[in-house]
CSV table of C-alpha atoms in Angstrom, one decimal:
chain,number,residue,atom,x,y,z
A,1,PHE,CA,0.0,0.0,0.0
A,2,MET,CA,2.5,2.6,1.1
A,3,PRO,CA,5.0,2.3,-1.8
A,4,ASN,CA,2.2,2.7,-4.3
A,5,PHE,CA,0.7,5.6,-2.3
A,6,SER,CA,4.1,7.2,-2.1
A,7,ASP,CA,4.4,7.1,-5.9
A,8,LEU,CA,1.0,8.8,-6.3
A,9,LEU,CA,1.9,11.6,-3.8
A,10,GLN,CA,4.9,12.5,-6.0
A,11,ASN,CA,2.4,13.7,-8.6
A,12,LEU,CA,1.0,16.2,-6.1
A,13,ASN,CA,4.0,18.6,-6.1
A,14,LEU,CA,5.5,16.9,-3.0
A,15,ASN,CA,9.2,15.9,-2.8
A,16,VAL,CA,10.4,12.6,-1.4
A,17,LYS,CA,11.2,13.9,2.1
A,18,GLN,CA,7.9,15.7,2.4
A,19,ILE,CA,6.1,12.5,1.4
A,20,ALA,CA,8.1,10.5,4.0
A,21,ILE,CA,7.1,12.8,6.8
A,22,PHE,CA,3.4,13.0,5.7
A,23,LEU,CA,3.1,9.2,5.5
A,24,CYS,CA,4.8,8.9,8.9
A,25,LEU,CA,2.2,11.2,10.4
A,26,VAL,CA,-0.6,9.2,8.7
A,27,LYS,CA,0.7,6.1,10.3
A,28,LEU,CA,1.5,7.5,13.8
A,29,GLY,CA,-1.5,9.9,14.1
A,30,LYS,CA,-1.1,12.8,16.5
A,31,THR,CA,2.5,12.9,17.6
A,32,THR,CA,5.6,15.0,18.3
A,33,ALA,CA,8.6,15.9,16.1
A,34,SER,CA,10.8,13.6,18.2
A,35,ASN,CA,8.6,10.6,17.4
A,36,ILE,CA,8.4,11.5,13.7
A,37,SER,CA,12.2,11.8,13.7
A,38,GLY,CA,12.6,8.4,15.3
A,39,ASP,CA,10.2,6.7,13.0
A,40,SER,CA,11.3,8.3,9.7
A,41,GLY,CA,15.0,8.5,10.4
A,42,VAL,CA,15.0,12.2,9.5
A,43,THR,CA,16.9,14.5,11.8
A,44,ARG,CA,14.7,16.4,14.2
A,45,THR,CA,15.8,19.8,12.9
A,46,HIS,CA,15.0,18.8,9.3
A,47,VAL,CA,11.6,17.4,10.5
A,48,TYR,CA,10.6,20.8,11.7
A,49,ASP,CA,11.5,22.3,8.3
A,50,LEU,CA,9.5,19.7,6.4
A,51,ILE,CA,6.5,19.9,8.8
A,52,SER,CA,6.4,23.7,8.3
A,53,GLU,CA,6.3,23.1,4.5
A,54,LEU,CA,3.5,20.6,4.9
A,55,ILE,CA,1.6,23.0,7.1
A,56,VAL,CA,1.8,25.8,4.5
A,57,LYS,CA,0.4,23.3,1.9
A,58,GLY,CA,-2.5,22.5,4.3
A,59,LEU,CA,-1.6,18.8,4.7
A,60,VAL,CA,-0.5,19.0,8.4
A,61,SER,CA,-2.0,20.8,11.4
A,62,GLU,CA,-0.2,21.9,14.5
A,63,ILE,CA,-1.6,22.2,18.1
A,64,GLU,CA,0.1,22.7,21.4
A,65,GLU,CA,-0.7,20.5,24.4
A,66,ARG,CA,0.9,21.3,27.8
A,67,GLY,CA,3.7,23.3,26.1
A,68,VAL,CA,4.5,20.5,23.6
A,69,LYS,CA,3.8,20.9,19.9
A,70,ILE,CA,1.7,18.1,18.4
A,71,TYR,CA,1.3,17.5,14.7
A,72,GLU,CA,-1.3,15.6,12.7
A,73,ALA,CA,-1.8,14.8,9.0
A,74,VAL,CA,-5.1,15.6,7.3
A,75,ASP,CA,-7.5,12.7,6.9
A,76,HIS,CA,-8.5,11.2,3.5
A,77,ALA,CA,-11.1,13.9,2.9
A,78,GLY,CA,-8.5,16.5,3.6
A,79,LEU,CA,-6.1,15.0,1.1
A,80,LEU,CA,-8.8,15.0,-1.5
A,81,ALA,CA,-9.4,18.7,-0.7
A,82,TYR,CA,-5.7,19.4,-1.2
A,83,ILE,CA,-5.9,17.7,-4.6
A,84,SER,CA,-8.9,19.8,-5.5
A,85,ARG,CA,-7.1,23.0,-4.6
A,86,GLN,CA,-4.1,21.9,-6.8
A,87,GLN,CA,-6.5,21.3,-9.7
A,88,LYS,CA,-8.1,24.8,-9.3
A,89,GLU,CA,-4.7,26.5,-9.2
A,90,LEU,CA,-3.6,24.7,-12.4
A,91,GLN,CA,-6.8,25.7,-14.1
A,92,GLN,CA,-6.3,29.3,-13.2
A,93,ILE,CA,-2.7,29.2,-14.4
A,94,ASN,CA,-3.9,27.5,-17.7
A,95,LYS,CA,-6.5,30.3,-18.2
A,96,LYS,CA,-3.9,33.0,-17.6
A,97,ILE,CA,-1.4,31.5,-20.0
A,98,GLU,CA,-4.2,31.2,-22.6
A,99,GLN,CA,-5.0,34.9,-22.1
A,100,MET,CA,-1.3,35.7,-22.6
A,101,ALA,CA,-1.0,34.1,-26.0
A,102,THR,CA,-0.4,37.4,-27.8
A,103,GLU,CA,2.4,38.4,-25.5
A,104,PHE,CA,3.9,35.0,-25.7
A,105,ASN,CA,3.9,34.9,-29.5
A,106,GLN,CA,5.5,38.4,-29.6
A,107,LEU,CA,8.5,37.1,-27.7
A,108,GLN,CA,9.1,34.7,-30.6
A,109,LEU,CA,8.9,37.4,-33.3
A,110,GLY,CA,12.2,37.7,-35.2
A,111,GLN,CA,13.4,34.3,-34.2
A,112,GLN,CA,14.6,31.8,-36.8
A,113,GLN,CA,12.4,28.9,-37.2
A,114,LYS,CA,13.2,26.1,-34.8
A,115,THR,CA,12.1,22.5,-35.2
A,116,LYS,CA,10.2,21.2,-32.1
A,117,VAL,CA,9.8,17.5,-31.7
A,118,ARG,CA,7.7,15.6,-29.1
A,119,PHE,CA,7.1,11.9,-28.5
A,120,PHE,CA,4.1,10.3,-27.0
A,121,GLU,CA,3.0,6.8,-26.1
A,122,GLY,CA,-0.2,4.8,-25.2
A,123,ILE,CA,-3.8,5.1,-26.2
A,124,GLU,CA,-4.3,8.1,-23.9
A,125,GLY,CA,-1.3,9.8,-25.5
A,126,VAL,CA,-3.0,9.3,-28.9
A,127,LYS,CA,-6.3,10.7,-27.6
A,128,ASN,CA,-4.6,13.7,-26.0
A,129,LEU,CA,-2.9,14.4,-29.4
A,130,TYR,CA,-6.2,14.5,-31.2
A,131,GLU,CA,-7.5,16.9,-28.5
A,132,GLU,CA,-4.4,19.1,-29.1
A,133,ILE,CA,-5.3,19.3,-32.8
A,134,ARG,CA,-8.9,20.4,-31.9
A,135,ARG,CA,-7.6,23.1,-29.5
A,136,ASP,CA,-5.1,24.4,-32.1
A,137,LEU,CA,-7.8,24.7,-34.8
A,138,ALA,CA,-10.4,26.2,-32.4
A,139,LYS,CA,-8.0,29.1,-31.8
A,140,GLN,CA,-7.8,30.1,-35.5
A,141,SER,CA,-9.8,33.1,-36.6
A,142,GLU,CA,-9.4,32.0,-40.3
A,143,PRO,CA,-10.4,28.6,-41.8
A,144,SER,CA,-7.6,26.1,-41.7
A,145,GLU,CA,-6.9,23.0,-43.6
A,146,VAL,CA,-6.2,19.5,-42.2
A,147,ILE,CA,-4.7,16.9,-44.5
A,148,THR,CA,-4.5,13.3,-43.4
A,149,ILE,CA,-3.6,9.8,-44.7
A,150,PHE,CA,-4.8,6.8,-42.8
A,151,SER,CA,-6.3,3.4,-42.8
A,152,PRO,CA,-9.6,3.4,-40.8
A,153,GLU,CA,-9.3,-0.4,-40.1
A,154,LYS,CA,-5.9,0.2,-38.4
A,155,LEU,CA,-7.2,3.0,-36.3
A,156,ASN,CA,-10.3,1.1,-35.3
A,157,ASN,CA,-8.3,-1.9,-34.3
A,158,LEU,CA,-6.2,0.3,-32.0
A,159,ILE,CA,-9.0,2.4,-30.5
A,160,PRO,CA,-12.4,0.7,-31.3
A,161,GLY,CA,-15.1,3.2,-32.1
A,162,PHE,CA,-12.8,6.2,-31.8
A,163,THR,CA,-12.7,9.0,-34.4
A,164,TYR,CA,-10.8,12.2,-34.5
A,165,LEU,CA,-13.0,13.8,-37.3
A,166,ASP,CA,-15.1,16.0,-35.1
A,167,PHE,CA,-12.7,19.0,-35.4
A,168,PRO,CA,-13.8,22.6,-35.3
A,169,THR,CA,-15.1,23.9,-38.7
A,170,VAL,CA,-12.2,23.4,-41.1
A,171,SER,CA,-11.4,22.1,-44.5
A,172,ILE,CA,-10.3,18.4,-44.5
A,173,ARG,CA,-8.6,16.5,-47.3
A,174,ALA,CA,-8.2,12.9,-46.5
A,175,ILE,CA,-6.6,10.0,-48.4
A,176,ILE,CA,-8.4,6.9,-46.9
A,177,CYS,CA,-7.4,3.3,-47.5
A,178,LYS,CA,-10.5,1.6,-48.8
A,179,ASP,CA,-10.6,-1.1,-46.2
A,180,GLU,CA,-13.5,-2.7,-44.4
A,181,MET,CA,-14.0,0.4,-42.1
A,182,ALA,CA,-13.6,3.0,-44.9
A,183,GLN,CA,-17.3,3.6,-45.6
A,184,SER,CA,-18.1,4.0,-42.0
A,185,TYR,CA,-15.5,6.7,-41.6
A,186,VAL,CA,-16.7,8.4,-44.8
A,187,ASP,CA,-20.3,8.4,-43.4
A,188,GLN,CA,-18.9,10.1,-40.2
A,189,MET,CA,-17.2,12.7,-42.2
A,190,ASP,CA,-20.3,13.5,-44.2
A,191,LYS,CA,-22.2,14.2,-40.9
A,192,THR,CA,-19.7,16.8,-39.7
A,193,LYS,CA,-19.9,20.6,-40.3
A,194,ASN,CA,-16.5,20.5,-41.9
A,195,LYS,CA,-15.9,20.9,-45.6
A,196,VAL,CA,-14.6,17.4,-46.3
A,197,ASN,CA,-13.0,16.0,-49.5
A,198,TYR,CA,-11.6,12.5,-49.6
A,199,LYS,CA,-10.2,10.0,-52.0
A,200,PHE,CA,-9.7,6.3,-51.6
A,201,TRP,CA,-6.4,4.5,-51.6
A,202,PRO,CA,-6.8,0.9,-53.0
A,203,LYS,CA,-6.4,-1.6,-50.2
A,204,GLU,CA,-4.5,-3.8,-52.6
A,205,LYS,CA,-1.6,-1.4,-52.4
A,206,GLY,CA,-1.4,-2.0,-48.6
A,207,LEU,CA,-2.8,-0.5,-45.4
A,208,PHE,CA,-1.1,2.6,-44.0
A,209,PRO,CA,0.8,1.5,-40.9
A,210,THR,CA,0.6,5.0,-39.5
A,211,ASP,CA,-2.0,7.8,-39.1
A,212,ASN,CA,-0.5,10.9,-40.7
A,213,ILE,CA,-2.0,14.3,-40.0
A,214,ALA,CA,-0.8,17.8,-40.9
A,215,TRP,CA,-2.3,21.0,-39.6
A,216,LEU,CA,-1.0,24.6,-39.4
A,217,ASN,CA,2.8,24.1,-38.9
A,218,LYS,CA,2.6,20.7,-37.2
A,219,ILE,CA,2.7,17.1,-38.5
A,220,VAL,CA,2.2,13.9,-36.6
A,221,TYR,CA,2.9,10.3,-37.3
A,222,ILE,CA,1.1,7.8,-35.1
A,223,ASP,CA,2.1,4.1,-35.2
A,224,LEU,CA,-1.1,2.0,-35.5
A,225,SER,CA,0.6,-1.3,-36.0
A,226,GLY,CA,1.4,-2.3,-32.4
A,227,TYR,CA,1.8,-0.4,-29.1
A,228,PRO,CA,0.5,3.1,-29.9
A,229,SER,CA,3.2,5.7,-30.1
A,230,GLY,CA,4.2,8.5,-32.3
A,231,ILE,CA,6.0,11.8,-32.9
A,232,ILE,CA,4.9,15.4,-33.4
A,233,ILE,CA,7.1,17.6,-35.5
A,234,GLU,CA,6.5,21.4,-35.4
A,235,ASN,CA,8.2,22.9,-38.5
A,236,GLU,CA,6.5,24.8,-41.3
A,237,SER,CA,9.0,23.5,-44.0
A,238,ILE,CA,8.4,19.9,-43.0
A,239,VAL,CA,4.7,20.4,-43.3
A,240,GLN,CA,5.1,22.0,-46.7
A,241,THR,CA,7.1,19.0,-47.9
A,242,PHE,CA,4.4,16.6,-46.7
A,243,THR,CA,1.7,18.7,-48.3
A,244,LEU,CA,3.6,18.6,-51.7
A,245,SER,CA,3.9,14.8,-51.5
A,246,PHE,CA,0.2,14.6,-50.4
A,247,ASP,CA,-0.9,16.7,-53.5
A,248,VAL,CA,1.0,14.4,-55.9
A,249,ILE,CA,-0.8,11.3,-54.5
A,250,TRP,CA,-4.1,13.2,-54.4
A,251,LYS,CA,-3.9,14.0,-58.1
A,252,GLU,CA,-3.1,10.5,-59.1
A,253,LEU,CA,-6.0,8.9,-57.2
């Protein structure tokens, strides 16, 4: 129980020593710094420093009984309340950063183009990526184009029933492998508010092993063949090269 719980607490902006003191207090209940030091192995002087940090965070309370300071960790409900406060603070930070988009972009004016590369793994990573595309497109004041090459069957095998086609209103050009799921995806496309154009890639030529999507100055390659993983490249020149290749295939289909 404790090792797993300790790992979870590291995600709450707590360091290893703070976690050790907190879990010690959870185990001992109301107790003194001396008892905490003896149980945790942390020196008494350092225990006071760590407890002070936990008190500021609202995870530990302090009372005085007969001239002796007694400390107590919050209960389960108190820990959940701490997590809720953390979430609200992150939401406020996220909102403020979104509002500062103009100032942030101005800092980048005049810089030479730099290639940014990010990697992701797992089904949740794939879903978060599709959500990133939605957010990027939703921020655009002018209509944007998304171009994509994929095999619906491959995508459906990886994430059954999942589709990324419900983007904000944009223009979509899609090269779709004509596999068993192709018609289903075309039907989904036709029901969206987006302007959608698509052409079929003959299945006989092979299923696309990756989902390939280009939007704005970003392009992503998602491995659909095994464990879901992929790479996002942020570079306008690379997107332009992909678009040129896409256009050649598009004209031949």
